[in-house]
Coordinates of C-alpha atoms in Angstrom, one line a residue:
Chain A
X24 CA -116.3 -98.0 41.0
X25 CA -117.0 -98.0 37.4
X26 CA -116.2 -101.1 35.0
X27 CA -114.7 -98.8 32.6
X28 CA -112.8 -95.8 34.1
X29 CA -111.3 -93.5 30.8
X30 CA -109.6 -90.5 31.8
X31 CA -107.7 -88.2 28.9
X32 CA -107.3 -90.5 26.7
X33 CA -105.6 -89.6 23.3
X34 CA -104.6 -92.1 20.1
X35 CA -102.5 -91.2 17.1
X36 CA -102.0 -93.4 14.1
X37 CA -98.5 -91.7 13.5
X38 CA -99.8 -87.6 13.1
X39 CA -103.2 -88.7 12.7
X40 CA -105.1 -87.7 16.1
X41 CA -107.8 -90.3 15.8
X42 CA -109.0 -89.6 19.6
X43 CA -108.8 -86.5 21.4
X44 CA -109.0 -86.6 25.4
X45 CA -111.8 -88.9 26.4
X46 CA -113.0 -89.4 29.6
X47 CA -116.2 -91.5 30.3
X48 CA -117.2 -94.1 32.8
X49 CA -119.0 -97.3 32.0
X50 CA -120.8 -99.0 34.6
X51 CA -121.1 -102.9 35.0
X52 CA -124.1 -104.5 33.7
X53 CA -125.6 -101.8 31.4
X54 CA -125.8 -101.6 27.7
X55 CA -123.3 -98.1 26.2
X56 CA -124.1 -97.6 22.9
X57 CA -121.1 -95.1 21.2
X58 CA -122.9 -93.5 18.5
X59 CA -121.7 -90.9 16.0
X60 CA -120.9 -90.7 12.0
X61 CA -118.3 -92.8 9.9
X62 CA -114.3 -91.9 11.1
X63 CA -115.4 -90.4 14.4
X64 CA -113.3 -92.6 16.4
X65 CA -115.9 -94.8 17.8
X66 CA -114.5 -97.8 16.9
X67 CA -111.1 -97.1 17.6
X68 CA -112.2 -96.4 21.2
X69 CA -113.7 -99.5 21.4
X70 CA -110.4 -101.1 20.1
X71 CA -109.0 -99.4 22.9
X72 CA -110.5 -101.5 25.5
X73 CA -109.3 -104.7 24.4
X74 CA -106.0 -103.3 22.9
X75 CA -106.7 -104.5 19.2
X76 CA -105.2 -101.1 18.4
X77 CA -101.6 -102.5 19.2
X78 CA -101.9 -104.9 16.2
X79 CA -101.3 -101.5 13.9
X80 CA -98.0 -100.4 13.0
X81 CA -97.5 -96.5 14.5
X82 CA -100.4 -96.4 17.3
X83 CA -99.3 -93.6 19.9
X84 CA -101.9 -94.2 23.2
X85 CA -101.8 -91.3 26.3
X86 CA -104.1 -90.9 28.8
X87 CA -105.4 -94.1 31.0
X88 CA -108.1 -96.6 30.8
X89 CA -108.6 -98.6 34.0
X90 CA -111.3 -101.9 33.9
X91 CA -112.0 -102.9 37.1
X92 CA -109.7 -100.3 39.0
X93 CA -106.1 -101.6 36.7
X94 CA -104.9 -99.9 34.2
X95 CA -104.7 -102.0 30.7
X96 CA -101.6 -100.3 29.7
X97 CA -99.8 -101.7 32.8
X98 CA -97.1 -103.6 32.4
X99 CA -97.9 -106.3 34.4
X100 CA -100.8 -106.7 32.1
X101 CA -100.7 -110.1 29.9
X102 CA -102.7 -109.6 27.0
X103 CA -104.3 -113.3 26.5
X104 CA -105.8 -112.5 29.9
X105 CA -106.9 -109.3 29.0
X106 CA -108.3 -109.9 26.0
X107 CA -110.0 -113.3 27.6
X108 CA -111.9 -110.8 30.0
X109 CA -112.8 -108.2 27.6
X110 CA -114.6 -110.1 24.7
X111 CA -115.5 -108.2 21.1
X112 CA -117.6 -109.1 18.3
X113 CA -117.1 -108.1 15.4
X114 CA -119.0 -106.2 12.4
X115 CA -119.0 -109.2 9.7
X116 CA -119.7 -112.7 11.6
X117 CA -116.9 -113.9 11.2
X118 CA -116.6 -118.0 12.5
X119 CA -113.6 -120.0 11.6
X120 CA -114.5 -122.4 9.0
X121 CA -114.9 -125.3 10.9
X122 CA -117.3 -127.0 12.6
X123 CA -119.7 -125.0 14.7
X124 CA -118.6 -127.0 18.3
X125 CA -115.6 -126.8 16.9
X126 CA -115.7 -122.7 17.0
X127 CA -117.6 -122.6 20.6
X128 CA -114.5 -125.0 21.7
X129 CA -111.9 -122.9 20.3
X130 CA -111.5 -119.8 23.3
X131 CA -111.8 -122.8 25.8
X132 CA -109.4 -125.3 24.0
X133 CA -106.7 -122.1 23.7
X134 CA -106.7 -121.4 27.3
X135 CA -106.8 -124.5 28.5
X136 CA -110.2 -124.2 30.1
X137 CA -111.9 -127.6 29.6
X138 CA -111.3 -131.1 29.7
X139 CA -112.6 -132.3 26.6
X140 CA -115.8 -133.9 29.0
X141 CA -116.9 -130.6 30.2
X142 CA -116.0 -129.1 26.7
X143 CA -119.4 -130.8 25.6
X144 CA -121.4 -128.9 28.6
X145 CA -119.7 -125.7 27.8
X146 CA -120.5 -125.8 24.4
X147 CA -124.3 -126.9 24.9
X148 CA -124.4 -123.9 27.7
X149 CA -123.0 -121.1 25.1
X150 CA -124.9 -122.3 22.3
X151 CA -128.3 -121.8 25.0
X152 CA -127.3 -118.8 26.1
X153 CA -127.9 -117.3 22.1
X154 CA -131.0 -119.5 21.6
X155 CA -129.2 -121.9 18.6
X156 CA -128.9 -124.7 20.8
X157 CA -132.7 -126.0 20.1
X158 CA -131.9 -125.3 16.1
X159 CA -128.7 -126.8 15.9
X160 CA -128.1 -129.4 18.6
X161 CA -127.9 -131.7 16.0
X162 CA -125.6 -130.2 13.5
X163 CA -122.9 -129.4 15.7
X164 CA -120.3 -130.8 13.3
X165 CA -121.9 -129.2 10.3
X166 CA -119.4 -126.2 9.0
X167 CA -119.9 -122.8 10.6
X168 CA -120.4 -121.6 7.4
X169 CA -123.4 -123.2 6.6
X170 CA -125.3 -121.0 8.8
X171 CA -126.9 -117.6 8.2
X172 CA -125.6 -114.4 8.9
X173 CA -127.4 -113.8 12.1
X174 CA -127.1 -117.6 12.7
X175 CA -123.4 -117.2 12.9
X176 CA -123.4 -113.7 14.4
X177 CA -124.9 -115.7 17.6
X178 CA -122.8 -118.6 17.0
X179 CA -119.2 -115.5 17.4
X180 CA -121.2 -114.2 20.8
X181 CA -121.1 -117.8 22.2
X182 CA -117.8 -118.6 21.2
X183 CA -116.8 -115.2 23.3
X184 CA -119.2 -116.7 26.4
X185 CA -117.3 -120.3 26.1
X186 CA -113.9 -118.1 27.4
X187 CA -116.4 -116.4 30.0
X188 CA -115.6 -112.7 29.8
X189 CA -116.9 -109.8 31.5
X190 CA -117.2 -107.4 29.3
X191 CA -118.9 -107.9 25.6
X192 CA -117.4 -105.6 23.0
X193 CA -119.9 -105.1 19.9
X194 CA -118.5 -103.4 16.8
X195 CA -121.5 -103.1 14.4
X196 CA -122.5 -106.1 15.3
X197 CA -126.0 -105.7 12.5
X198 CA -124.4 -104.1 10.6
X199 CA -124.6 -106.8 8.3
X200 CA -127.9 -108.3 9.0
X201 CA -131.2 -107.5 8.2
X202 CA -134.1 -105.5 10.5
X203 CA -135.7 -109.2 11.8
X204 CA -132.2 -110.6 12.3
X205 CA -131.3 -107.5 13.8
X206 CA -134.4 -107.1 16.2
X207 CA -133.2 -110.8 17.2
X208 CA -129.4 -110.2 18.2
X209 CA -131.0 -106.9 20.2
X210 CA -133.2 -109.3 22.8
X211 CA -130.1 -111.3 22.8
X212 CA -128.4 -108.3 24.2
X213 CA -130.8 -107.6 26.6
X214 CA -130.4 -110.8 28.2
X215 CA -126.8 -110.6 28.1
X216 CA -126.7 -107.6 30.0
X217 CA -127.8 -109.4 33.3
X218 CA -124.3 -110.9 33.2
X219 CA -122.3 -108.7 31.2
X220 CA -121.0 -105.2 30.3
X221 CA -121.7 -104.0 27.2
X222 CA -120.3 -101.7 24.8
X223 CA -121.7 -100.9 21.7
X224 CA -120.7 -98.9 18.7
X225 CA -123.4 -98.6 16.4
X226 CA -124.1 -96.0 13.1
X227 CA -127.7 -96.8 13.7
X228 CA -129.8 -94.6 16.2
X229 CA -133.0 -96.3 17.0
X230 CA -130.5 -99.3 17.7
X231 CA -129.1 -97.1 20.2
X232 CA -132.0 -95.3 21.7
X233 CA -133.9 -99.0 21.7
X234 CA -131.0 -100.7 23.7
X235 CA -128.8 -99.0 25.7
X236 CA -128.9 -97.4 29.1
X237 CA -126.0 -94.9 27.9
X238 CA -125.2 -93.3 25.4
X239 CA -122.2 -91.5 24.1
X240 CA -121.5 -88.9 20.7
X241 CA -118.6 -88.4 19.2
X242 CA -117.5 -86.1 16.3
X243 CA -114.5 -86.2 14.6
X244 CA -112.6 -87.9 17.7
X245 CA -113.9 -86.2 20.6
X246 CA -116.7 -87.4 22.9
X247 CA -119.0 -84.9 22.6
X248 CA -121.7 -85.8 25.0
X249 CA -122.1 -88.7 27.3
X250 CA -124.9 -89.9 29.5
X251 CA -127.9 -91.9 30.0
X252 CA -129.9 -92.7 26.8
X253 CA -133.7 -91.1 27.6
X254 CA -131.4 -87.6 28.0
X255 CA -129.5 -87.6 25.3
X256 CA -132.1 -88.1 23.1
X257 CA -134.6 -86.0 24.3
X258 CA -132.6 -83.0 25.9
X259 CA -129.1 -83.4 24.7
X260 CA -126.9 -80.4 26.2
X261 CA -124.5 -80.0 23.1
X262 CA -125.8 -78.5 19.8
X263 CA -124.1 -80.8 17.7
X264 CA -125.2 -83.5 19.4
X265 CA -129.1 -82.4 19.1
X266 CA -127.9 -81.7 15.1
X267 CA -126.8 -85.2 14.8
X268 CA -129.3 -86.9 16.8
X269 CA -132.2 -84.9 15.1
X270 CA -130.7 -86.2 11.3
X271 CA -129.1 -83.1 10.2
X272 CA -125.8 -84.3 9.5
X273 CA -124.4 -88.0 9.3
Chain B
X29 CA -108.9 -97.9 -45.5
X30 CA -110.5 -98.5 -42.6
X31 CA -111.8 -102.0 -41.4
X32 CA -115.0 -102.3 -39.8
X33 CA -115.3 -102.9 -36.1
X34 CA -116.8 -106.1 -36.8
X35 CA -113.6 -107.4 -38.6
X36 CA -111.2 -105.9 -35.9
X37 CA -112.9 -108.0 -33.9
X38 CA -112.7 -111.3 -36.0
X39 CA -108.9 -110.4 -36.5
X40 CA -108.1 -110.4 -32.6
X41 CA -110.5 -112.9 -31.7
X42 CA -108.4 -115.3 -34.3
X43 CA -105.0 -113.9 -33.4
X44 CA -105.7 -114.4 -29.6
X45 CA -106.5 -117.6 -30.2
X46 CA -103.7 -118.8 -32.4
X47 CA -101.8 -117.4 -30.1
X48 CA -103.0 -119.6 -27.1
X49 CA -103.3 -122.7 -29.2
X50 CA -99.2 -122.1 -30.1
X51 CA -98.6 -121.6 -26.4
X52 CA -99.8 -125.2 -25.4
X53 CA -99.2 -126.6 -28.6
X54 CA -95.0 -127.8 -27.7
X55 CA -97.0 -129.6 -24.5
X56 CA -98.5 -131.9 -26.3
X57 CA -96.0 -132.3 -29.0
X58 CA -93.6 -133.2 -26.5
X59 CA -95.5 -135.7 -24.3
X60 CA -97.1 -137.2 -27.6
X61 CA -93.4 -137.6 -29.1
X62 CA -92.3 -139.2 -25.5
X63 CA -95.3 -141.7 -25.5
X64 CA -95.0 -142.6 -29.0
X65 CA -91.1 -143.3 -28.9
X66 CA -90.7 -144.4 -25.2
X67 CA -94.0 -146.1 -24.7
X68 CA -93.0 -149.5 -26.3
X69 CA -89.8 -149.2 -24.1
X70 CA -91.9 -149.4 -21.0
X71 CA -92.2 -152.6 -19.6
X72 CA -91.8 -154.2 -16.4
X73 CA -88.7 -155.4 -16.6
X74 CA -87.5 -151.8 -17.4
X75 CA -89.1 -150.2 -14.5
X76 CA -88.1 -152.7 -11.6
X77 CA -84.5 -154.0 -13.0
X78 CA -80.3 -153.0 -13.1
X79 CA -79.9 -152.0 -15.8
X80 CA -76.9 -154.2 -18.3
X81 CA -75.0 -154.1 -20.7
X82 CA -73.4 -150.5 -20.4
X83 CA -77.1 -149.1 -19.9
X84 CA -78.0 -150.1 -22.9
X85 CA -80.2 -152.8 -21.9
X86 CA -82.2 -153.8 -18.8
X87 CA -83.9 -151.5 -16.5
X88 CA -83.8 -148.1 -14.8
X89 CA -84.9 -149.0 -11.5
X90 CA -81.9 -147.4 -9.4
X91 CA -82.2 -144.3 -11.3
X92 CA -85.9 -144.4 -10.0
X93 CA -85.3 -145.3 -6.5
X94 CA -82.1 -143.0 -6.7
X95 CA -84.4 -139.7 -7.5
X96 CA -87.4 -140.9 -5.1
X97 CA -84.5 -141.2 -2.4
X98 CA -82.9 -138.5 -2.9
X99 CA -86.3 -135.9 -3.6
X100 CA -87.5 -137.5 0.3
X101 CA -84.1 -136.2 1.6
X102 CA -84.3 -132.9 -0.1
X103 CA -88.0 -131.9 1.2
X104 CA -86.2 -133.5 5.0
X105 CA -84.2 -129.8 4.5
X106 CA -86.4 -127.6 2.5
X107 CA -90.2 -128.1 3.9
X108 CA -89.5 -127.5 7.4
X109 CA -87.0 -124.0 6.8
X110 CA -89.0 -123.2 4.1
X111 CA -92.4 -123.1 5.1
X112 CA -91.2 -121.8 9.0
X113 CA -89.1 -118.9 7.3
X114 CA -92.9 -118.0 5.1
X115 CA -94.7 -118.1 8.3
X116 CA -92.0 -115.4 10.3
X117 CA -91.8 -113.3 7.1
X118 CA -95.7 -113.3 6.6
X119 CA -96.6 -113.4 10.5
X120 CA -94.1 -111.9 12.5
X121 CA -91.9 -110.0 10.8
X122 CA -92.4 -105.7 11.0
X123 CA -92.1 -104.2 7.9
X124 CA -87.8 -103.4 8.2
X125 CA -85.3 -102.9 6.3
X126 CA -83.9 -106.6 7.4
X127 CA -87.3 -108.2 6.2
X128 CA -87.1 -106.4 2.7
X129 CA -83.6 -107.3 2.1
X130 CA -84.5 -111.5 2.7
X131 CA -87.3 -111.0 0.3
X132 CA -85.0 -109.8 -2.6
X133 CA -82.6 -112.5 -1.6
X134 CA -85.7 -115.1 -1.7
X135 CA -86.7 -113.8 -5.6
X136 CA -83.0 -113.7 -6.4
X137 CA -82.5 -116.9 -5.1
X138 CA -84.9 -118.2 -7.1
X139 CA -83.6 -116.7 -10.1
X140 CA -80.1 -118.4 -10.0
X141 CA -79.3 -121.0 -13.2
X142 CA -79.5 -124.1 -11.8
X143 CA -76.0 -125.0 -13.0
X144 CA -74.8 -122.4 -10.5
X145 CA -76.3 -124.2 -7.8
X146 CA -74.5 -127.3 -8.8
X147 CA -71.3 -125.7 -8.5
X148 CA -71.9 -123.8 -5.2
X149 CA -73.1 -127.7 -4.0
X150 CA -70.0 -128.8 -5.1
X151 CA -67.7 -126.4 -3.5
X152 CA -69.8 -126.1 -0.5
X153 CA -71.0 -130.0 0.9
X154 CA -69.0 -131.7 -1.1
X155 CA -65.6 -130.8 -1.0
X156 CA -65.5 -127.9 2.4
X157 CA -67.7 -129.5 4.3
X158 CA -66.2 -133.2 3.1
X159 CA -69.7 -134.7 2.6
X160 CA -68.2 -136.2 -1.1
X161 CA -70.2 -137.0 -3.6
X162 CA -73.4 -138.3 -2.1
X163 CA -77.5 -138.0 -1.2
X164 CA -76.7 -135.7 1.6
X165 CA -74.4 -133.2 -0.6
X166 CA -77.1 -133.5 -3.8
X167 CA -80.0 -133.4 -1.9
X168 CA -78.5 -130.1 0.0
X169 CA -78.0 -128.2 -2.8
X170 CA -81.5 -128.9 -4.4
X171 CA -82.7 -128.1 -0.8
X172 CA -81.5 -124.3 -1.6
X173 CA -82.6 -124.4 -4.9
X174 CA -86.2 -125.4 -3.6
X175 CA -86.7 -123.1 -1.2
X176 CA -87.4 -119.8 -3.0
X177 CA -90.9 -122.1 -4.3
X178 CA -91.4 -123.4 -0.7
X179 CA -91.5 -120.2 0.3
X180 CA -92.9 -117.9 -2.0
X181 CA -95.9 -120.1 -2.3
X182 CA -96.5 -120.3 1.6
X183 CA -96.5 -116.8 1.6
X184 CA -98.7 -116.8 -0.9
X185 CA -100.9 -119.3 1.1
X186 CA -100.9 -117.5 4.5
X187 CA -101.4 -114.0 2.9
X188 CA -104.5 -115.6 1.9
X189 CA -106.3 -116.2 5.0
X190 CA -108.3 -113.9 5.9
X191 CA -106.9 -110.9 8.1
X192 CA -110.3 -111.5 10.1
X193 CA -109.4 -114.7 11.4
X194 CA -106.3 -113.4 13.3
X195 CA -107.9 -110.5 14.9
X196 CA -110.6 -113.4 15.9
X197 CA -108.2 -115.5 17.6
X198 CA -105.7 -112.6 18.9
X199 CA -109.2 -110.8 20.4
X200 CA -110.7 -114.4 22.1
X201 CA -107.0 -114.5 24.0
X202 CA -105.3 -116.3 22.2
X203 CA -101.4 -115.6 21.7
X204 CA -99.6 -115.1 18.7
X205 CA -98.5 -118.7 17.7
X206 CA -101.7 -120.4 19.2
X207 CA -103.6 -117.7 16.6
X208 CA -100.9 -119.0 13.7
X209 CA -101.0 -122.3 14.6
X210 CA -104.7 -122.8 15.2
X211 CA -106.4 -120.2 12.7
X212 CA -104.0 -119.4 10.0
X213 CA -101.7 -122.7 9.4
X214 CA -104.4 -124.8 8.5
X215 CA -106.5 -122.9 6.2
X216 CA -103.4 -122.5 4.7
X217 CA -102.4 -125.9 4.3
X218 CA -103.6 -126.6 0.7
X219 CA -101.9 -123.8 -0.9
X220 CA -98.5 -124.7 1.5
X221 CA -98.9 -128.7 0.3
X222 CA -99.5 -127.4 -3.4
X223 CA -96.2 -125.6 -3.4
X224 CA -94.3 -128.3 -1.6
X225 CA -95.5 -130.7 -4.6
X226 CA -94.2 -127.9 -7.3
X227 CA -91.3 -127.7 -5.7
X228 CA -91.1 -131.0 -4.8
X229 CA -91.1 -132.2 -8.9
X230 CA -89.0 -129.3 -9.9
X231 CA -86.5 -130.8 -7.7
X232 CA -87.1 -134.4 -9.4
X233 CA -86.7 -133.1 -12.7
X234 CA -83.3 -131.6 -12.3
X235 CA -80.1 -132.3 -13.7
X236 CA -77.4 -130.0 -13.6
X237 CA -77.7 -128.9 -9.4
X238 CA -77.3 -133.1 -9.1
X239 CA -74.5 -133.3 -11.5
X240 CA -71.5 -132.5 -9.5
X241 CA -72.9 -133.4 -6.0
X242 CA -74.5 -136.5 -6.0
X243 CA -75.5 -138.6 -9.6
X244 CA -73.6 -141.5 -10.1
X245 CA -73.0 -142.5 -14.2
X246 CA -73.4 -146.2 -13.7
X247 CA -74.1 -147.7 -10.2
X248 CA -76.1 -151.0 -10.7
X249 CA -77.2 -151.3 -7.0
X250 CA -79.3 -149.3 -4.1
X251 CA -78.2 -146.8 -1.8
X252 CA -77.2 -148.0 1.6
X253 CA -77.1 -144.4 3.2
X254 CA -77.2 -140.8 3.2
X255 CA -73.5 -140.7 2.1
X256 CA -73.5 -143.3 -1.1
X257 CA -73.8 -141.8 -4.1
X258 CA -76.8 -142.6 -6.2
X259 CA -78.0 -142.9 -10.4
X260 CA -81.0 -140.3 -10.9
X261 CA -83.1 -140.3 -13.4
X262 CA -82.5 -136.8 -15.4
X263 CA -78.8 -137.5 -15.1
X264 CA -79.1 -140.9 -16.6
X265 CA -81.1 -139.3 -19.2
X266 CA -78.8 -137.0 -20.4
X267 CA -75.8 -140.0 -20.2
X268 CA -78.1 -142.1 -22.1
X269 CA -78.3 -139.1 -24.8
X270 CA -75.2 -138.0 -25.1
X271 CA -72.4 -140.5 -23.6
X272 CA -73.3 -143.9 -24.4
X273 CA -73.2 -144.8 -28.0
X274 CA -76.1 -146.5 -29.9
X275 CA -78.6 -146.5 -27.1
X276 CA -82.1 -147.6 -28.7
X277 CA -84.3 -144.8 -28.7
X278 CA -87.0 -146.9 -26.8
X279 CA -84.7 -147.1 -23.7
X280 CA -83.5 -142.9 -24.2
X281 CA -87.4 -141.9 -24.6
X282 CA -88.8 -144.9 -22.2
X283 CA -85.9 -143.0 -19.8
X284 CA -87.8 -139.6 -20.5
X285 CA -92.0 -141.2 -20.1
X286 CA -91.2 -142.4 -16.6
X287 CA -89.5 -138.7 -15.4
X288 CA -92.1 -137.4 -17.0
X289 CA -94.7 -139.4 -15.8
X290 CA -93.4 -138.8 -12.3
X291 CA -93.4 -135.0 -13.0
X292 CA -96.5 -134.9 -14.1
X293 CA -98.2 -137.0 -11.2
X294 CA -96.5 -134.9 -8.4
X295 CA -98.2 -132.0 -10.4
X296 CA -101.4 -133.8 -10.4
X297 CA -101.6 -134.2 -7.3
X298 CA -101.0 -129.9 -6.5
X299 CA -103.9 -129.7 -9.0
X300 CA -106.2 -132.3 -7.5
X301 CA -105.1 -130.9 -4.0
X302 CA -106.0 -127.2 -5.0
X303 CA -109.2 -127.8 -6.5
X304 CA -110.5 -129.8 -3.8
X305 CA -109.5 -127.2 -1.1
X306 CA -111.7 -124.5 -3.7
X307 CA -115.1 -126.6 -3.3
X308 CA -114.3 -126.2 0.3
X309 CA -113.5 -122.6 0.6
X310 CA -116.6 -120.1 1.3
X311 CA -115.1 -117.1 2.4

């Protein structure tokens, strides 16, 4: 059974019809990259997964998404625990301004996870798991801000391990950083992945050839092609897909 | 004829600038006219005793206590429903017609003459709802007239934290309040605290709302409870001014420097409280 079961899946922002039936599967533990230009609906269907799409006035969803066999739409669905399980990251680091433990303890403080004892564990196990606990073991009550952009990039990936989710949502997450920092939060990935599903939307398509396992294009809010990343890029089936992928539109 | 650029541009430059230096110019004509005539009235005496001799001698200090009393009592009402009806406006509240409709009430509410308030106090607490004359009944009314700055500044303050931090806390699990309590409320605290404190002086500095519902003309002793009536200081003023006869100016302007004064601190403090939270602020 897949982690990620989509099956005609449709979303309307009032007439707008931002996604037009999807269907995909996403296995556990493998890296999907969605790729595809600006307003394709990439990041929408990510927002999908972790229903932050129900936070806008006039969203219309059909079609069903089921993670782990149950479908998120369900109404015995609670969304703290479904967005505890299904973790995102966003496109700008974006940590609270206050102290960096202080950001790592926030999921965990929320739902009640840890006494404040273990908090200090959990904290110094997140903070390993993205490589800053070396760096900043002791500034962990310096400000979150103080840190660099793909300082603080890891530091909103271990606050989403502290609440121990299984699947990693990543919007952009380079977006904003530069080709070392970049290269950096990729390894992290990688390592991730032993634990974690992940699904990435990314404009950039060495990012997406270089990390995932699968790959997915979509074009003005269809999914035009989906399936493992060597394929795609070298023998894509769709012609807009070998346009896009070979740079003549985007 | 036609002027050169380069004098157009003396000619504004000059005119902007007369114009700015007329705007704060009644400012410090009035303090300076307040210090000057009321300073030498000032003493310690005037500040901490009754006040004798049909007010024309002595001190102030129940009109001081009286206003400091009966502010505390007002913020009792208005800080709590002000700043909890900002936070469902800004947070929770769709955009209906319902919400629309408080929001023009709010900005008309705030644009009421105070002297309306009074009288809606009076008729209201004081004589329907039998509360008399007292703290409770005056402190009501300025309650309501506070609220529309209570409020409009807390929405002010929450609409400034970022958007980025609720999604944050809404996508880590978290609920709705735990997101408004732990994320939004207390980067919003400074500008919430500033407009407490504006409100909190325009309250202090009021006399007709107090007029009618609590201010006492002469009442040479402290308030026992929320039902006593009270002397405050922008009432006494204005007796002082106009219904007590021969009153030395030092006592009428030493009246004015400690309201004043105690304006002007409570609006230090929003200043000092704002521009600390700035150095702070990175996003």
């Amino acid at each position: 059974m897949s982690k990620i079961h989509v099956q005609d899946l449709n979303l309307y922002y009032s007439s707008f019809h931002a996604l037009k039936d999807v269907s995909m599967n996403i296995e556990a533990c493998r890296i999907t990259s969605m790729i595809g230009p600006s307003g394709c609906g990439k990041s929408t269907l990510l927002r999908v997964f972790n229903r932050m799409n129900d936070l806008i006035d006039g969203v219309r969803i059909e079609g069903e998404v089921l993670i782990d066999g149950k479908n998120i739409f369900g109404r015995d669905i609670l969304l703290s625990e479904l967005r505890k399980r299904i973790g995102m990251v966003f496109q700008r680091p974006n940590p609270f301004p206050i102290s960096i433990f202080e950001n790592v303890a926030y999921g965990p403080r929320v739902h009640g996870l840890a006494k404040s004892k273990d908090l200090e564990g959990l904290v110094e196990r997140c903070l390993s798991a993205v490589e800053l606990w070396e760096v900043l073991k002791d500034k962990l009550h310096h400000s979150a801000l103080s840190l660099s952009g793909e300082q603080q990039q890891r530091l909103c990936i271990a606050r989403l391990l502290a609440i121990e989710p299984d699947v990693l949502l990543m919007d952009e997450p380079c977006s904003a950083l530069d080709p070392i920092a970049t290269a950096k939060i990729e390894e992290l990935c990688f390592q991730l992945k032993e634990r974690y599903t992940i699904v990435i939307v990314t404009h950039n398509m060495q990012q997406a050839a270089r990390i995932s396992d699968d790959v997915g294009f979509m074009l003005l809010g269809e999914l035009v092609e989906f399936g493992q990343t060597d394929k795609i890029f070298t023998n894509p089936v769709d012609q807009r897909t070998n346009d896009y992928i070979s740079g003549r539109f985007g | 004829m036609i002027i050169s650029p380069r004098h157009t541009q003396k000619i504004a430059f000059s005119l902007l600038s007369l114009c700015t230096v007329l705007v704060i110019a009644p400012v410090f004509v009035i303090i300076a006219l307040i210090v000057i005539r009321g300073g030498p009235g000032i003493s310690w005496e005037f500040l901490t005793a009754m006040p004798r001799m049909g007010m024309k001698a002595g001190g102030i200090f129940p009109a001081i206590v009286g206003t400091l009393y009966l502010v505390s009592v007002t913020m009792l009402f208005a800080i709590p429903f002000g700043v909890l009806a900002a936070v469902y406006l800004v947070e929770y509240a769709r955009d209906h017609a319902l919400k629309r409709f408080v929001e023009v009430a709010i900005v008309n509410l705030a644009g009421v003459p105070s002297i309306v308030f009074g009288l809606f106090g009076l008729g209201l607490f004081v004589v329907f709802l039998k509360m008399g004359t007292s703290i409770l009944a005056g402190a009501l009314t300025l309650a309501i007239m506070t609220l529309p700055v209570i409020i409009t500044s807390t929405k002010e303050a929450l609409s400034t934290v970022p958007r980025s931090f609720r999604e944050v806390s809404l996508s880590l699990g978290a609920t709705g309040w735990q997101t408004i309590r732990h994320a939004v409320l207390p980067n919003a605290l400074p500008g919430i605290l500033t407009g407490i404190v504006l409100g909190l002086s325009r309250a202090a500095g009021e006399t007709a709302p107090v007029l009618f519902t609590v201010a006492a003309f002469y009442l040479p002793r402290l308030p026992h409870s929320f039902f006593d009536q009270v002397m405050v200081l922008p009432y006494h003023l204005y007796v002082l001014s106009t219904q007590v006869p021969n009153v030395k100016p030092e006592v009428q302007y030493g009246t004015a420097l400690v309201l004043v004064g105690m304006v002007l601190i409570l609006n230090l403090f929003a200043v000092i409280i704002r521009a600390r939270f700035r150095r702070r602020k990175q996003w």
